[in-house]
mmCIF file of C-alpha atoms in Angstrom:
data_model
loop_
_atom_site.group_PDB
_atom_site.id
_atom_site.type_symbol
_atom_site.label_atom_id
_atom_site.label_comp_id
_atom_site.label_asym_id
_atom_site.label_seq_id
_atom_site.Cartn_x
_atom_site.Cartn_y
_atom_site.Cartn_z
ATOM 1 C CA MET A 1 0.081 0.057 0.158
ATOM 2 C CA LEU A 2 1.140 3.445 -0.732
ATOM 3 C CA ALA A 3 0.454 5.897 2.065
ATOM 4 C CA LEU A 4 0.770 9.728 2.595
ATOM 5 C CA THR A 5 0.014 12.122 5.209
ATOM 6 C CA VAL A 6 -0.272 15.870 4.283
ATOM 7 C CA GLU A 7 -0.312 18.579 6.892
ATOM 8 C CA LEU A 8 -3.294 20.890 6.814
ATOM 9 C CA ASN A 9 -4.060 24.236 8.430
ATOM 10 C CA GLY A 10 -5.012 24.255 11.986
ATOM 11 C CA ALA A 11 -2.956 20.990 13.144
ATOM 12 C CA ARG A 12 -4.942 18.970 11.033
ATOM 13 C CA ARG A 13 -3.990 16.157 8.488
ATOM 14 C CA ALA A 14 -5.082 14.743 5.166
ATOM 15 C CA GLU A 15 -4.635 10.945 4.845
ATOM 16 C CA ILE A 16 -4.388 9.222 1.368
ATOM 17 C CA ARG A 17 -4.072 5.476 0.858
ATOM 18 C CA PHE A 18 -3.549 3.599 -2.608
ATOM 19 C CA SER A 19 -4.102 -0.273 -2.148
ATOM 20 C CA ASP A 20 -2.295 -2.904 -4.147
ATOM 21 C CA ARG A 21 -2.715 -6.733 -4.659
ATOM 22 C CA ARG A 22 -1.546 -7.262 -1.181
ATOM 23 C CA GLU A 23 -4.671 -5.902 0.233
ATOM 24 C CA GLY A 24 -6.935 -7.667 -1.993
ATOM 25 C CA ASP A 25 -9.854 -6.712 -4.436
ATOM 26 C CA PHE A 26 -11.965 -3.898 -3.206
ATOM 27 C CA GLY A 27 -14.605 -4.249 -6.017
ATOM 28 C CA GLU A 28 -16.992 -4.857 -3.086
ATOM 29 C CA GLY A 29 -14.609 -4.897 0.257
ATOM 30 C CA SER A 30 -15.621 -6.508 3.523
ATOM 31 C CA ARG A 31 -15.921 -4.491 6.735
ATOM 32 C CA ALA A 32 -12.646 -5.903 7.825
ATOM 33 C CA GLN A 33 -10.995 -5.149 4.484
ATOM 34 C CA LEU A 34 -11.955 -1.608 4.453
ATOM 35 C CA ALA A 35 -10.893 -1.080 8.329
ATOM 36 C CA SER A 36 -7.508 -2.337 7.129
ATOM 37 C CA VAL A 37 -7.096 0.891 5.127
ATOM 38 C CA ALA A 38 -9.038 3.373 7.078
ATOM 39 C CA THR A 39 -11.352 2.927 10.055
ATOM 40 C CA GLY A 40 -14.465 4.981 10.194
ATOM 41 C CA ARG A 41 -17.612 5.489 7.799
ATOM 42 C CA TRP A 42 -16.873 5.168 4.040
ATOM 43 C CA THR A 43 -18.398 6.939 1.177
ATOM 44 C CA ARG A 44 -17.905 4.939 -2.039
ATOM 45 C CA PRO A 45 -19.700 6.743 -4.923
ATOM 46 C CA ALA A 46 -21.370 4.425 -7.693
ATOM 47 C CA GLN A 47 -18.955 4.966 -10.513
ATOM 48 C CA GLN A 48 -20.228 5.861 -13.894
ATOM 49 C CA HIS A 49 -17.271 6.860 -15.828
ATOM 50 C CA GLY A 50 -18.723 10.599 -15.808
ATOM 51 C CA ALA A 51 -18.127 13.871 -13.965
ATOM 52 C CA ALA A 52 -20.663 13.954 -11.307
ATOM 53 C CA VAL A 53 -19.133 14.724 -7.757
ATOM 54 C CA VAL A 54 -20.708 13.726 -4.408
ATOM 55 C CA THR A 55 -20.436 16.429 -1.777
ATOM 56 C CA VAL A 56 -20.108 14.657 1.644
ATOM 57 C CA THR A 57 -21.119 16.695 4.833
ATOM 58 C CA ALA A 58 -20.753 13.957 7.427
ATOM 59 C CA PRO A 59 -19.061 10.583 7.663
ATOM 60 C CA GLY A 60 -20.675 7.911 5.375
ATOM 61 C CA GLY A 61 -22.773 10.462 3.669
ATOM 62 C CA GLY A 62 -23.592 9.908 -0.136
ATOM 63 C CA ASP A 63 -22.229 6.073 0.081
ATOM 64 C CA GLY A 64 -23.559 4.581 -3.139
ATOM 65 C CA VAL A 65 -24.551 7.822 -4.808
ATOM 66 C CA ALA A 66 -23.830 7.978 -8.499
ATOM 67 C CA GLY A 67 -20.511 9.920 -9.173
ATOM 68 C CA ASP A 68 -17.066 9.668 -10.050
ATOM 69 C CA ALA A 69 -15.478 11.763 -7.406
ATOM 70 C CA ALA A 70 -16.549 12.807 -3.865
ATOM 71 C CA VAL A 71 -15.443 15.883 -1.821
ATOM 72 C CA THR A 72 -15.621 16.782 1.678
ATOM 73 C CA SER A 73 -14.574 19.234 4.660
ATOM 74 C CA ALA A 74 -15.713 16.985 7.231
ATOM 75 C CA SER A 75 -13.174 15.276 9.611
ATOM 76 C CA GLU A 76 -12.987 11.347 9.433
ATOM 77 C CA ALA A 77 -15.383 11.088 6.323
ATOM 78 C CA VAL A 78 -13.411 8.539 4.317
ATOM 79 C CA LEU A 79 -13.740 9.127 0.595
ATOM 80 C CA ALA A 80 -12.995 6.194 -1.762
ATOM 81 C CA ILE A 81 -12.959 5.330 -5.227
ATOM 82 C CA ARG A 82 -11.927 1.943 -7.028
ATOM 83 C CA THR A 83 -9.654 1.439 -10.093
ATOM 84 C CA ALA A 84 -7.773 -0.897 -11.979
ATOM 85 C CA ASP A 85 -6.265 1.109 -14.797
ATOM 86 C CA CYS A 86 -7.797 4.436 -14.502
ATOM 87 C CA ALA A 87 -6.171 7.107 -12.504
ATOM 88 C CA PRO A 88 -6.898 7.583 -8.696
ATOM 89 C CA VAL A 89 -6.448 11.311 -7.881
ATOM 90 C CA ALA A 90 -6.589 12.709 -4.627
ATOM 91 C CA LEU A 91 -7.122 16.524 -4.215
ATOM 92 C CA VAL A 92 -5.917 18.226 -0.925
ATOM 93 C CA ALA A 93 -6.569 21.755 0.128
ATOM 94 C CA ALA A 94 -4.505 23.223 2.913
ATOM 95 C CA GLU A 95 -7.675 24.901 4.241
ATOM 96 C CA GLY A 96 -9.064 21.610 5.156
ATOM 97 C CA VAL A 97 -10.826 19.955 2.018
ATOM 98 C CA VAL A 98 -10.289 16.649 0.246
ATOM 99 C CA ALA A 99 -11.347 14.976 -2.945
ATOM 100 C CA ALA A 100 -11.265 11.371 -4.341
ATOM 101 C CA VAL A 101 -11.408 11.250 -8.181
ATOM 102 C CA HIS A 102 -11.794 8.398 -10.612
ATOM 103 C CA ALA A 103 -10.204 9.529 -13.673
ATOM 104 C CA GLY A 104 -10.671 7.275 -16.680
ATOM 105 C CA TRP A 105 -10.575 8.587 -20.111
ATOM 106 C CA ARG A 106 -14.278 9.011 -20.322
ATOM 107 C CA GLY A 107 -14.420 10.779 -17.032
ATOM 108 C CA LEU A 108 -11.510 12.966 -18.122
ATOM 109 C CA ALA A 109 -13.271 14.043 -21.314
ATOM 110 C CA ALA A 110 -16.342 14.632 -19.277
ATOM 111 C CA GLY A 111 -14.495 17.003 -16.873
ATOM 112 C CA VAL A 112 -14.380 15.249 -13.704
ATOM 113 C CA VAL A 113 -10.937 16.523 -12.572
ATOM 114 C CA GLU A 114 -12.178 20.024 -13.254
ATOM 115 C CA GLN A 115 -15.499 19.510 -11.430
ATOM 116 C CA ALA A 116 -13.656 18.063 -8.342
ATOM 117 C CA ALA A 117 -11.494 21.005 -8.078
ATOM 118 C CA ALA A 118 -14.167 23.451 -8.416
ATOM 119 C CA ALA A 119 -16.024 21.371 -5.649
ATOM 120 C CA VAL A 120 -13.128 21.578 -3.301
ATOM 121 C CA ARG A 121 -12.903 25.308 -4.184
ATOM 122 C CA GLY A 122 -16.621 25.678 -3.404
ATOM 123 C CA LEU A 123 -15.969 24.190 0.163
ATOM 124 C CA GLY A 124 -13.315 26.797 0.603
ATOM 125 C CA GLY A 125 -10.062 25.275 -0.675
ATOM 126 C CA ARG A 126 -7.744 27.379 -2.078
ATOM 127 C CA GLU A 127 -4.151 25.974 -1.990
ATOM 128 C CA LEU A 128 -4.592 22.634 -3.894
ATOM 129 C CA ARG A 129 -2.305 19.667 -4.394
ATOM 130 C CA ALA A 130 -2.891 16.732 -6.370
ATOM 131 C CA TYR A 131 -1.703 13.190 -5.720
ATOM 132 C CA VAL A 132 -2.045 10.723 -8.697
ATOM 133 C CA GLY A 133 -1.823 7.050 -7.957
ATOM 134 C CA PRO A 134 -1.031 3.957 -10.288
ATOM 135 C CA CYS A 135 -2.749 3.687 -13.477
ATOM 136 C CA ILE A 136 -2.198 2.261 -16.895
ATOM 137 C CA HIS A 137 0.753 4.229 -18.888
ATOM 138 C CA PRO A 138 0.902 4.818 -22.423
ATOM 139 C CA GLU A 139 3.466 1.981 -23.292
ATOM 140 C CA CYS A 140 0.636 -0.519 -22.478
ATOM 141 C CA TYR A 141 -2.482 1.477 -23.387
ATOM 142 C CA GLU A 142 -3.419 1.047 -27.167
ATOM 143 C CA PHE A 143 -6.075 3.357 -27.973
ATOM 144 C CA GLY A 144 -8.455 4.206 -31.046
ATOM 145 C CA ARG A 145 -7.452 7.080 -33.401
ATOM 146 C CA GLU A 146 -10.702 8.794 -33.369
ATOM 147 C CA PRO A 147 -11.182 9.137 -29.481
ATOM 148 C CA LEU A 148 -7.508 9.937 -29.352
ATOM 149 C CA ASN A 149 -7.821 12.824 -31.702
ATOM 150 C CA ASP A 150 -10.708 14.059 -29.713
ATOM 151 C CA LEU A 151 -8.815 14.017 -26.407
ATOM 152 C CA ALA A 152 -5.887 15.749 -27.932
ATOM 153 C CA ALA A 153 -8.134 18.527 -29.125
ATOM 154 C CA GLN A 154 -9.422 18.776 -25.584
ATOM 155 C CA PHE A 155 -6.082 18.385 -23.596
ATOM 156 C CA GLY A 156 -3.170 19.060 -26.134
ATOM 157 C CA PRO A 157 -0.663 16.809 -27.951
ATOM 158 C CA GLU A 158 1.090 15.570 -25.138
ATOM 159 C CA VAL A 159 -1.818 12.982 -24.411
ATOM 160 C CA VAL A 160 -0.933 11.086 -27.542
ATOM 161 C CA SER A 161 1.606 8.468 -27.447
ATOM 162 C CA ARG A 162 2.749 5.118 -28.683
ATOM 163 C CA THR A 163 2.591 1.584 -27.227
ATOM 164 C CA ALA A 164 5.697 -0.467 -26.726
ATOM 165 C CA TRP A 165 4.587 -2.335 -29.918
ATOM 166 C CA GLY A 166 4.303 0.933 -32.024
ATOM 167 C CA THR A 167 0.606 1.627 -32.046
ATOM 168 C CA PRO A 168 -1.264 4.765 -31.026
ATOM 169 C CA ALA A 169 -1.678 5.138 -27.282
ATOM 170 C CA LEU A 170 -3.308 7.359 -24.680
ATOM 171 C CA ASP A 171 -1.167 8.947 -22.129
ATOM 172 C CA ILE A 172 -3.468 8.895 -19.114
ATOM 173 C CA PRO A 173 -1.055 10.718 -16.632
ATOM 174 C CA ALA A 174 -0.437 13.375 -19.308
ATOM 175 C CA ALA A 175 -4.151 13.972 -19.579
ATOM 176 C CA VAL A 176 -4.634 14.137 -15.983
ATOM 177 C CA ARG A 177 -1.821 16.615 -15.619
ATOM 178 C CA ALA A 178 -3.366 18.759 -18.404
ATOM 179 C CA ALA A 179 -6.948 18.763 -16.591
ATOM 180 C CA LEU A 180 -5.055 19.764 -13.386
ATOM 181 C CA ARG A 181 -3.477 22.657 -15.151
ATOM 182 C CA SER A 182 -6.783 24.008 -16.588
ATOM 183 C CA SER A 183 -8.020 23.695 -12.934
ATOM 184 C CA ASP A 184 -5.106 25.939 -11.784
ATOM 185 C CA VAL A 185 -3.845 22.886 -9.817
ATOM 186 C CA GLY A 186 0.050 23.054 -10.427
ATOM 187 C CA ASP A 187 1.339 21.201 -7.555
ATOM 188 C CA VAL A 188 1.314 17.358 -8.524
ATOM 189 C CA ILE A 189 2.775 14.491 -7.074
ATOM 190 C CA GLU A 190 2.694 11.289 -9.208
ATOM 191 C CA ALA A 191 3.388 7.623 -7.972
ATOM 192 C CA ASP A 192 4.656 6.870 -11.698
ATOM 193 C CA ARG A 193 3.563 3.238 -11.332
ATOM 194 C CA CYS A 194 2.055 1.310 -14.278
ATOM 195 C CA THR A 195 -0.902 -1.081 -13.362
ATOM 196 C CA ALA A 196 -0.341 -2.922 -16.501
ATOM 197 C CA CYS A 197 3.509 -3.366 -16.588
ATOM 198 C CA GLU A 198 3.622 -4.367 -12.837
ATOM 199 C CA ALA A 199 1.567 -7.527 -12.655
ATOM 200 C CA GLY A 200 2.925 -8.631 -9.441
ATOM 201 C CA ALA A 201 1.673 -5.482 -7.612
ATOM 202 C CA TRP A 202 -1.495 -4.130 -9.612
ATOM 203 C CA TYR A 203 -4.672 -5.311 -11.181
ATOM 204 C CA SER A 204 -5.110 -4.347 -14.790
ATOM 205 C CA HIS A 205 -8.296 -5.163 -16.698
ATOM 206 C CA ARG A 206 -6.854 -3.702 -19.953
ATOM 207 C CA ALA A 207 -3.659 -5.650 -19.993
ATOM 208 C CA ARG A 208 -4.695 -8.974 -18.361
ATOM 209 C CA GLY A 209 -8.655 -8.922 -18.199
ATOM 210 C CA GLU A 210 -8.615 -8.957 -14.281
ATOM 211 C CA THR A 211 -11.759 -7.892 -12.433
ATOM 212 C CA GLY A 212 -10.023 -6.921 -9.312
ATOM 213 C CA ARG A 213 -10.198 -3.353 -7.990
ATOM 214 C CA HIS A 214 -7.582 -1.263 -6.035
ATOM 215 C CA VAL A 215 -9.037 1.530 -3.697
ATOM 216 C CA MET A 216 -7.780 4.992 -3.176
ATOM 217 C CA ALA A 217 -9.006 6.648 0.097
ATOM 218 C CA THR A 218 -8.638 10.031 1.389
ATOM 219 C CA TRP A 219 -9.833 11.636 4.624
ATOM 220 C CA ILE A 220 -9.119 14.512 7.220
ATOM 221 C CA ARG A 221 -7.749 13.549 10.610
ATOM 222 C CA PRO A 222 -8.372 16.290 13.146
ATOM 223 C CA SER A 223 -5.631 17.360 15.617
#
């Protein structure tokens, strides 16, 4: 598991966790499995590959509501999204707001990163940082020319790449960075880990047809 602690204003902390194979499949997730990552009540949006953001006002609020991101300023409200190859993104504002974002190519095209950043600012966040977890990288992500051209028109030519075998590819991390830039989030920390390349560490639906899911969880811990 990748674990980060980010200091916030007012002696609070934001916690971020990215699970891997050792923690098991979080497609459903038992109570004990969830507790191994974070205690407290969880919010897990019903992911749609869209741009809807669930605003959570108390721990456990909005659990199961349709959306691909969740945002909160409430302490001990655990926000979680599940991924295999899509990018998990945590947004953290020093003022005490966090968001969990599920950023696949459809969600990126729909504006999920921008919508989540706007929701963080709507709750009073100003100094935003982004933390991008493991996802599929372009050397493993063959992609159709037409949707790739559409994404390049939206995010810029840096999202166009080539696979290791020479076919057109989408660079998901580059698309996430572009979406963050358009949201005025310039402080970005990336895990730089490929779910397809590292079969021993991560699930990959695209590369291996696996149905397992990782979880990214983020929450605010009071002083």
